[in-house]
mmCIF file of N, CA and C in Angstrom:
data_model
loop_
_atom_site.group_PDB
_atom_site.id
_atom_site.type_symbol
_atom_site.label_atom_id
_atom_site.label_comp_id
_atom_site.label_asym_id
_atom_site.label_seq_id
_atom_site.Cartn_x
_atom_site.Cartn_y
_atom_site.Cartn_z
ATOM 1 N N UNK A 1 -14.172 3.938 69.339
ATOM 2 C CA UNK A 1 -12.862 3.311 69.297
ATOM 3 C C UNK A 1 -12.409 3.162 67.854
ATOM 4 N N UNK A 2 -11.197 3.540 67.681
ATOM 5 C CA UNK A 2 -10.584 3.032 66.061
ATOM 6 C C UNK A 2 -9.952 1.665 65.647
ATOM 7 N N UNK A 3 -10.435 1.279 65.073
ATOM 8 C CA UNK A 3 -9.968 -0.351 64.650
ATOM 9 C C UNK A 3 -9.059 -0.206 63.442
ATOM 10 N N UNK A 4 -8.126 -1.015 63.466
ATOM 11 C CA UNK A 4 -7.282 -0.791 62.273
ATOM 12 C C UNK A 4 -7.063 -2.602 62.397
ATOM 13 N N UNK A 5 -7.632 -3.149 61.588
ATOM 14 C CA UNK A 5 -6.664 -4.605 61.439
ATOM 15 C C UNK A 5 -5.617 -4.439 60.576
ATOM 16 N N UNK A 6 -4.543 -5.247 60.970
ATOM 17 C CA UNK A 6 -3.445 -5.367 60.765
ATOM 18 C C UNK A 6 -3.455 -6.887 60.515
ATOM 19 N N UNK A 7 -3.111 -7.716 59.119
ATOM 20 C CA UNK A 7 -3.811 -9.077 58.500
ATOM 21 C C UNK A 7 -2.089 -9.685 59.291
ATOM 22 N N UNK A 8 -2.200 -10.826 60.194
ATOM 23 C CA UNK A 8 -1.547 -11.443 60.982
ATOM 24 C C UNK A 8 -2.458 -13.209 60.871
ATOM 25 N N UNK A 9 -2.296 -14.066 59.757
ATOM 26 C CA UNK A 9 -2.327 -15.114 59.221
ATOM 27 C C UNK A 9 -1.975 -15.833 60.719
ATOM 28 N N UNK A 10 -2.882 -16.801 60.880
ATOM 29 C CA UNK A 10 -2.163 -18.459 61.904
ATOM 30 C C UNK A 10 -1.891 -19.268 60.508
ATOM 31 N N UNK A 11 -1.249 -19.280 59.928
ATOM 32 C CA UNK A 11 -0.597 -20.075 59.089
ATOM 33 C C UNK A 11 -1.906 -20.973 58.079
ATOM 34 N N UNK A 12 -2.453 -20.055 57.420
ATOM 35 C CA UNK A 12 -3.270 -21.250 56.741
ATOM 36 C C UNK A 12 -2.478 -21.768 55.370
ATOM 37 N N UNK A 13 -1.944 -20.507 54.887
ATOM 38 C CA UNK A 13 -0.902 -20.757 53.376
ATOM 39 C C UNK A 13 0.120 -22.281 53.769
ATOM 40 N N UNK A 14 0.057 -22.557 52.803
ATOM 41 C CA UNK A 14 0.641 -24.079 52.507
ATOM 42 C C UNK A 14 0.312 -25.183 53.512
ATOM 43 N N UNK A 15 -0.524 -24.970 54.064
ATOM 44 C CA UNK A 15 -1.783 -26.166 54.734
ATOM 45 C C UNK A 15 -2.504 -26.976 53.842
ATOM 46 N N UNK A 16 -2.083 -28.219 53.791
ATOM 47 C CA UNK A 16 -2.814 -29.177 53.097
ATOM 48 C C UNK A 16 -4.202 -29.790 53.759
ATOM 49 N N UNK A 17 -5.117 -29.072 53.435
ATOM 50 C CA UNK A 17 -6.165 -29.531 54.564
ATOM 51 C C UNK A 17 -6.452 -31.085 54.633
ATOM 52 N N UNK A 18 -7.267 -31.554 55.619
ATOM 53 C CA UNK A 18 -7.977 -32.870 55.972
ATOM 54 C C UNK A 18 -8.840 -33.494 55.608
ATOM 55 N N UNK A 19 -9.534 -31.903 55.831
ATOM 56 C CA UNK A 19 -11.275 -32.105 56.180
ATOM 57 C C UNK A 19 -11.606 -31.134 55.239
ATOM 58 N N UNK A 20 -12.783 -30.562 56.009
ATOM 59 C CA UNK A 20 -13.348 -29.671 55.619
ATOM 60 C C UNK A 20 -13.540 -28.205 55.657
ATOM 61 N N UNK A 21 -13.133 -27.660 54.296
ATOM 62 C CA UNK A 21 -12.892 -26.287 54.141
ATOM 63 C C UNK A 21 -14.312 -25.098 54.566
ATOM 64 N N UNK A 22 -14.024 -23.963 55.772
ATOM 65 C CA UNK A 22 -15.183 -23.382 55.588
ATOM 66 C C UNK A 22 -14.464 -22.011 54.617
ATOM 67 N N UNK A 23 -15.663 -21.699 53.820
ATOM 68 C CA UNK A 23 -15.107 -19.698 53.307
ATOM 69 C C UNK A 23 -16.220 -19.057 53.195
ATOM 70 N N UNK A 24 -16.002 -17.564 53.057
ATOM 71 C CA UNK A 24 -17.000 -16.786 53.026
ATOM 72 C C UNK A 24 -17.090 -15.914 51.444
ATOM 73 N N UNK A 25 -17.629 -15.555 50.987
ATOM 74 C CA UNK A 25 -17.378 -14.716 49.502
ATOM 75 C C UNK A 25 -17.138 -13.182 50.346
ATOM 76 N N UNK A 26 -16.699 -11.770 50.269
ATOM 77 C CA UNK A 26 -16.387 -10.762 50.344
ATOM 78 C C UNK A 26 -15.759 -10.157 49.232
ATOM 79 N N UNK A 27 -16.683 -9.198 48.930
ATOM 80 C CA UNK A 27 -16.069 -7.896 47.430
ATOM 81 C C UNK A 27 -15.909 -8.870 46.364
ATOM 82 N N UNK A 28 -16.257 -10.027 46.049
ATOM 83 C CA UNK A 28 -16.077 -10.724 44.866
ATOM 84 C C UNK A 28 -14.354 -11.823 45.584
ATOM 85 N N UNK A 29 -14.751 -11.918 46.231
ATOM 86 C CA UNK A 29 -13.379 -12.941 46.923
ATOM 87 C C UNK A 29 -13.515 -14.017 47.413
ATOM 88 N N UNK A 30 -13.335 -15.330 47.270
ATOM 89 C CA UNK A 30 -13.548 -16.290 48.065
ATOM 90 C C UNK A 30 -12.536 -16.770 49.437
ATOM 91 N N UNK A 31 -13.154 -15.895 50.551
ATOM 92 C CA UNK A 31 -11.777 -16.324 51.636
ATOM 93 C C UNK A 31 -12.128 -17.054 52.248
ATOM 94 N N UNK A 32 -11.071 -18.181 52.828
ATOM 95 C CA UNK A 32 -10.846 -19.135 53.600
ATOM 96 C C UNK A 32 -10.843 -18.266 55.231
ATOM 97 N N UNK A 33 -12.002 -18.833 55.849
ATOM 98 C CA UNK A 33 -12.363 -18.535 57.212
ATOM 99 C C UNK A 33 -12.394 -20.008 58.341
ATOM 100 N N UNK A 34 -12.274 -20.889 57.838
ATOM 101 C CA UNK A 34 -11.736 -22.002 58.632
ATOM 102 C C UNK A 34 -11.264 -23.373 57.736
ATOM 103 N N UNK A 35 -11.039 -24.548 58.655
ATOM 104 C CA UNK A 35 -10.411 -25.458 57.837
ATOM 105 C C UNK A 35 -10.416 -26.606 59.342
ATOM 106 N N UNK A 36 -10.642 -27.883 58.229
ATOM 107 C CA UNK A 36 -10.286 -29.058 59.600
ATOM 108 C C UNK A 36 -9.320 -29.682 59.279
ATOM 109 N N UNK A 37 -8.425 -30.012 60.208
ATOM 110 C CA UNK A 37 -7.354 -31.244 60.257
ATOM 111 C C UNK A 37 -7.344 -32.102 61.197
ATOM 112 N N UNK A 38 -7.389 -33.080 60.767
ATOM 113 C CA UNK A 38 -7.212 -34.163 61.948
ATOM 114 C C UNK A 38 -8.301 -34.345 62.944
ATOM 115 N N UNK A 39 -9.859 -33.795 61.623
ATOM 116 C CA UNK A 39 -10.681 -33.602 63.224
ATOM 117 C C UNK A 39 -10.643 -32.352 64.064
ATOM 118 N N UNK A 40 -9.737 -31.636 63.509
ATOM 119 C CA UNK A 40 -9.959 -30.226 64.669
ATOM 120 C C UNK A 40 -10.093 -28.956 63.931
ATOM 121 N N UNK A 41 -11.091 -28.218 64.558
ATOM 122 C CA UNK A 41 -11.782 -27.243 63.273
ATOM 123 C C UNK A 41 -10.591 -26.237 63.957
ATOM 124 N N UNK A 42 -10.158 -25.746 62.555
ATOM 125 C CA UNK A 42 -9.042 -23.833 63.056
ATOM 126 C C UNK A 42 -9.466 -22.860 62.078
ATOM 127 N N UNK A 43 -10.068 -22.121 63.061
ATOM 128 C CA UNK A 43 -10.391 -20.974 62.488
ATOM 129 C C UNK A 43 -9.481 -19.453 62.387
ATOM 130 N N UNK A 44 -9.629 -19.303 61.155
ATOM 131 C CA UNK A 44 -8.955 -18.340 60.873
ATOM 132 C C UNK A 44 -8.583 -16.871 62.315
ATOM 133 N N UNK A 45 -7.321 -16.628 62.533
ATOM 134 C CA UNK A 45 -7.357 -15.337 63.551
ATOM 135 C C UNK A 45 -6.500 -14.208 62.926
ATOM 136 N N UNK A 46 -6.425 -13.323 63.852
ATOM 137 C CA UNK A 46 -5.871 -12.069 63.299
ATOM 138 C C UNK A 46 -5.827 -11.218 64.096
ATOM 139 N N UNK A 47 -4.878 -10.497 63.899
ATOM 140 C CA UNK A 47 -5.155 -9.364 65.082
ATOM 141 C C UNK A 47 -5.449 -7.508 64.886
ATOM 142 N N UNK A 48 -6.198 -7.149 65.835
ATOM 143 C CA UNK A 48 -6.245 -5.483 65.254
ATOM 144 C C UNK A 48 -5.285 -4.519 66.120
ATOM 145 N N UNK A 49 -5.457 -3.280 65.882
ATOM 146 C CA UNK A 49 -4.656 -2.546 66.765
ATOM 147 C C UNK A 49 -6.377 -1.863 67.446
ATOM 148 N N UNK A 50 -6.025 -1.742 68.381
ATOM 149 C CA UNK A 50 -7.280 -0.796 68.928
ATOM 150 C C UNK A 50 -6.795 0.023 69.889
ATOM 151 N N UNK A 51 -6.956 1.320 69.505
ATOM 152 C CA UNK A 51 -6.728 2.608 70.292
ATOM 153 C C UNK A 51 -5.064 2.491 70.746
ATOM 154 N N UNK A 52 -4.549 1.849 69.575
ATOM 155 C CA UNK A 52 -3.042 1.710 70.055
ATOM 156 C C UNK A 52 -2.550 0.415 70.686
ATOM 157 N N UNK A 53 -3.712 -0.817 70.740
ATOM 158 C CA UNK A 53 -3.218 -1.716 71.622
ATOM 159 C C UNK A 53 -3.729 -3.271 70.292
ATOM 160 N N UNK A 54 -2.675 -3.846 70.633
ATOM 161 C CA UNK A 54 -3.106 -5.074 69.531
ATOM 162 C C UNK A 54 -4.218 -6.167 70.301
ATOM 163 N N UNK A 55 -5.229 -6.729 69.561
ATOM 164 C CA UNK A 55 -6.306 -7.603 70.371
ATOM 165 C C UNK A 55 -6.154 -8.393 69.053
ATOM 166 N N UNK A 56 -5.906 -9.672 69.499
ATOM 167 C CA UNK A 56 -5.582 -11.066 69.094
ATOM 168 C C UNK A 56 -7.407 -11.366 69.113
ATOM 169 N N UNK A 57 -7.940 -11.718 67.808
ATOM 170 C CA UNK A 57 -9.028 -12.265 67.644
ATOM 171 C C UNK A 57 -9.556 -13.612 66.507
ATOM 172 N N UNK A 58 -10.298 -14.678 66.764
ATOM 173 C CA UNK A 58 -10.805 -15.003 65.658
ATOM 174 C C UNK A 58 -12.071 -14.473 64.815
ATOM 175 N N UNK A 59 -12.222 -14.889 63.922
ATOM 176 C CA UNK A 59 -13.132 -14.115 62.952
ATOM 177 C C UNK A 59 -14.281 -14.457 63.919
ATOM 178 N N UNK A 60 -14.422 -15.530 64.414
ATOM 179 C CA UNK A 60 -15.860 -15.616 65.241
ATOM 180 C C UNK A 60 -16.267 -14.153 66.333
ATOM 181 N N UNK A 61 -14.851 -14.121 66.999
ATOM 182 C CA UNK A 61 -14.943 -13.447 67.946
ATOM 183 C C UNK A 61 -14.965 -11.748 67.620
ATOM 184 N N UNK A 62 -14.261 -11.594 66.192
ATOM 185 C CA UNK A 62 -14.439 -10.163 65.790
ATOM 186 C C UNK A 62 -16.245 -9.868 65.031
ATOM 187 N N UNK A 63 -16.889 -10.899 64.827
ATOM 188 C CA UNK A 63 -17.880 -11.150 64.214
ATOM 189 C C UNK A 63 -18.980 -10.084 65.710
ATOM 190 N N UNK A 64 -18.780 -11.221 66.724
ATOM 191 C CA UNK A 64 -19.434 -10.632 68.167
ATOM 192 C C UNK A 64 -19.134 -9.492 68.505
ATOM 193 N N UNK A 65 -17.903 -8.648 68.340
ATOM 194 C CA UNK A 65 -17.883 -7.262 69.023
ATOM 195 C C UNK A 65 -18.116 -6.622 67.411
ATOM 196 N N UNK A 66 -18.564 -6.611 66.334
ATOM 197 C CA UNK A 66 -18.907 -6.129 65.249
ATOM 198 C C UNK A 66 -17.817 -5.579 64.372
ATOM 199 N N UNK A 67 -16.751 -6.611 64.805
ATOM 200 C CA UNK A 67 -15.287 -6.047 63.368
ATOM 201 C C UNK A 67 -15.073 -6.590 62.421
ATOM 202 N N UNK A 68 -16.157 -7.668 62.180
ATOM 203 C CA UNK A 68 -16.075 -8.444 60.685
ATOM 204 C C UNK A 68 -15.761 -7.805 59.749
ATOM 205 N N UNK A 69 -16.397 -6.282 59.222
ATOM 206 C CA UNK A 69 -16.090 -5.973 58.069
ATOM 207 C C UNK A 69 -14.191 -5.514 57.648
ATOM 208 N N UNK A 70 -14.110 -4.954 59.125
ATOM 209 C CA UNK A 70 -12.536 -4.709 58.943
ATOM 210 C C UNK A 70 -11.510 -5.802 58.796
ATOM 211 N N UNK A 71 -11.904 -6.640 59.380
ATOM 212 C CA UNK A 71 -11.402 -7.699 59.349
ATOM 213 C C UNK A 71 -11.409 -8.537 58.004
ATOM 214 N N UNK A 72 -12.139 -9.092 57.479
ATOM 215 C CA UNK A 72 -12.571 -9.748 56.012
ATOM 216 C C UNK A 72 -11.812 -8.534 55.141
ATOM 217 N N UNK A 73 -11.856 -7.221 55.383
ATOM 218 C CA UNK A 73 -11.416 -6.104 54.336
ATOM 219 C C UNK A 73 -9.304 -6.787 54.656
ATOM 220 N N UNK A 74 -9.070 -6.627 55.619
ATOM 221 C CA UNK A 74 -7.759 -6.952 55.922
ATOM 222 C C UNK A 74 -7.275 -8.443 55.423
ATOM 223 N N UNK A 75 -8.349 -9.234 55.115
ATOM 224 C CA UNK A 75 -7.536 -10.528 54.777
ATOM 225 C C UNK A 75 -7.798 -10.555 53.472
ATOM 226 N N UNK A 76 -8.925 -9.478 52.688
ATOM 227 C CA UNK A 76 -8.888 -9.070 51.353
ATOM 228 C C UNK A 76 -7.443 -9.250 50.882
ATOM 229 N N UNK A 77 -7.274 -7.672 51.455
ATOM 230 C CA UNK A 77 -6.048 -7.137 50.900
ATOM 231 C C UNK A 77 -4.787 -8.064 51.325
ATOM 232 N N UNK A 78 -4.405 -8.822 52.104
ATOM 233 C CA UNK A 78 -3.128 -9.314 52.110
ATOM 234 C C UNK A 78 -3.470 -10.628 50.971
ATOM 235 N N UNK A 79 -4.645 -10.557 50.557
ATOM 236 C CA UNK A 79 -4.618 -12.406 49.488
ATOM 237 C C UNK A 79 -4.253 -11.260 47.978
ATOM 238 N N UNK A 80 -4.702 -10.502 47.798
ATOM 239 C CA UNK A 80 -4.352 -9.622 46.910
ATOM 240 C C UNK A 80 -2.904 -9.021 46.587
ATOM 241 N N UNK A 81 -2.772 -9.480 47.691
ATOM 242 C CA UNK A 81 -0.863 -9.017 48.014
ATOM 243 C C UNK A 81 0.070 -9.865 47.488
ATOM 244 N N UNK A 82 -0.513 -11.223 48.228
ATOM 245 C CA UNK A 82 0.073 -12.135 48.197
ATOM 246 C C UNK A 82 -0.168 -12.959 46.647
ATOM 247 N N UNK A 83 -1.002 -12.724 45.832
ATOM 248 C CA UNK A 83 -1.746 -13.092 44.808
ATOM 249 C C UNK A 83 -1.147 -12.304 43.679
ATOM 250 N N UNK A 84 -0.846 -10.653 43.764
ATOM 251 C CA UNK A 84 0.327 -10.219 42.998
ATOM 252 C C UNK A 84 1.886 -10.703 43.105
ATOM 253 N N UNK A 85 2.234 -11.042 44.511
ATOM 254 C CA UNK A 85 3.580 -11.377 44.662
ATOM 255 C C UNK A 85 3.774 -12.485 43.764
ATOM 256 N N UNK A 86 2.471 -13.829 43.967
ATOM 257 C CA UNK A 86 2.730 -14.867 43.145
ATOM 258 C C UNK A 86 2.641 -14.561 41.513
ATOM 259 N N UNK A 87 1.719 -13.844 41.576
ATOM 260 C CA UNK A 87 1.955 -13.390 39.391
ATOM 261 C C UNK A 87 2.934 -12.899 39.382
ATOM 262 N N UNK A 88 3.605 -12.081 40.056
ATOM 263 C CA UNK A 88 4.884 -11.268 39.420
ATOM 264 C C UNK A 88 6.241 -12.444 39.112
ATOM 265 N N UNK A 89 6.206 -13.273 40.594
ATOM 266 C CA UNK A 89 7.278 -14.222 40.779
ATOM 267 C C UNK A 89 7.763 -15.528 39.308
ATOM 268 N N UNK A 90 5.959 -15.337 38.728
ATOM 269 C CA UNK A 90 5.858 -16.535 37.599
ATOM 270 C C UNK A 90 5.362 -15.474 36.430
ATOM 271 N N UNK A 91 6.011 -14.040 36.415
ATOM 272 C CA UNK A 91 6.341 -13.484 34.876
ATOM 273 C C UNK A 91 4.870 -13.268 34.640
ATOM 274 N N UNK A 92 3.578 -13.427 35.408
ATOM 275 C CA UNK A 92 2.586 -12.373 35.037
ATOM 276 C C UNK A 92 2.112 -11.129 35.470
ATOM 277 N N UNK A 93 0.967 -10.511 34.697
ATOM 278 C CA UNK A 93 1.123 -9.092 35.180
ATOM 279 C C UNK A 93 0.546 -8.937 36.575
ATOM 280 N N UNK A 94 0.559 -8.019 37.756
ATOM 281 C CA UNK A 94 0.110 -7.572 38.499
ATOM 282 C C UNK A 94 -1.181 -7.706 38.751
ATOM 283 N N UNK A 95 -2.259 -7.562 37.547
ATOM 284 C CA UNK A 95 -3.410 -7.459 37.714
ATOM 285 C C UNK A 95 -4.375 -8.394 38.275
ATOM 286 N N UNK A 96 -4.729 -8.692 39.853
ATOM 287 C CA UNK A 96 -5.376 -9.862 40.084
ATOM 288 C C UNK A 96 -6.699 -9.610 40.483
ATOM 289 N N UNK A 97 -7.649 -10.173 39.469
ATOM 290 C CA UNK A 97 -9.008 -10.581 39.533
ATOM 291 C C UNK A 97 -9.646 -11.005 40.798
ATOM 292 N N UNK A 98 -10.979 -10.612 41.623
ATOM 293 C CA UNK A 98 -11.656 -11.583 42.288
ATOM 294 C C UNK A 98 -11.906 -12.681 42.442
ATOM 295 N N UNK A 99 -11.845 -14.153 42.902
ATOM 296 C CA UNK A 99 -11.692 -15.482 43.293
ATOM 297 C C UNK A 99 -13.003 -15.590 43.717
ATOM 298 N N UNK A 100 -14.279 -16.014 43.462
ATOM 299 C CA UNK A 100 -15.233 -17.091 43.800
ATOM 300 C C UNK A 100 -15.533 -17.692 43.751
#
């Protein structure tokens, strides 16, 4: 089967957390893979395309059918995205470093 994630955020950007932050390190990255508020753990989701069809997953659940790596690679690249958008917006260069 071909997996393509496609990085589809449940809103963690501008979440002031509660509790307690979980993350994982990947390629020199520190990503946010869950978070508590109010007492209630939310874990990061996302969705892939598979064989043409989108499957709504959390990282737990892509972990069990073995799509972690595509997955963690997909939320790489959109913090990298999103991490140039913010240097460019505040007049620095493009070039953004690994986070651990």
């Amino acid at each position: 089967r071909r997996k393509q994630a496609i990085f589809a955020d449940v809103g963690f950007r501008g979440i002031r957390p509660m509790g307690a932050e979980e993350y994982i390190t990947y390629a020199g990255w520190r990503l946010l893979t869950a978070l508590c508020i109010n007492g209630v753990r939310l874990e990061r989701a996302l969705f892939l395309s598979v064989d043409g069809m989108l499957v709504y997953v959390t990282l737990s659940e892509a972990d069990k059918l073995g799509w972690t790596e595509v997955c963690l690679q997909a939320i790489q690249e959109d913090n990298i995205r999103v991490s140039q958008q913010a240097a460019g917006a505040l007049g620095f260069g493009a070039d953004v470093s690994p986070r651990d």
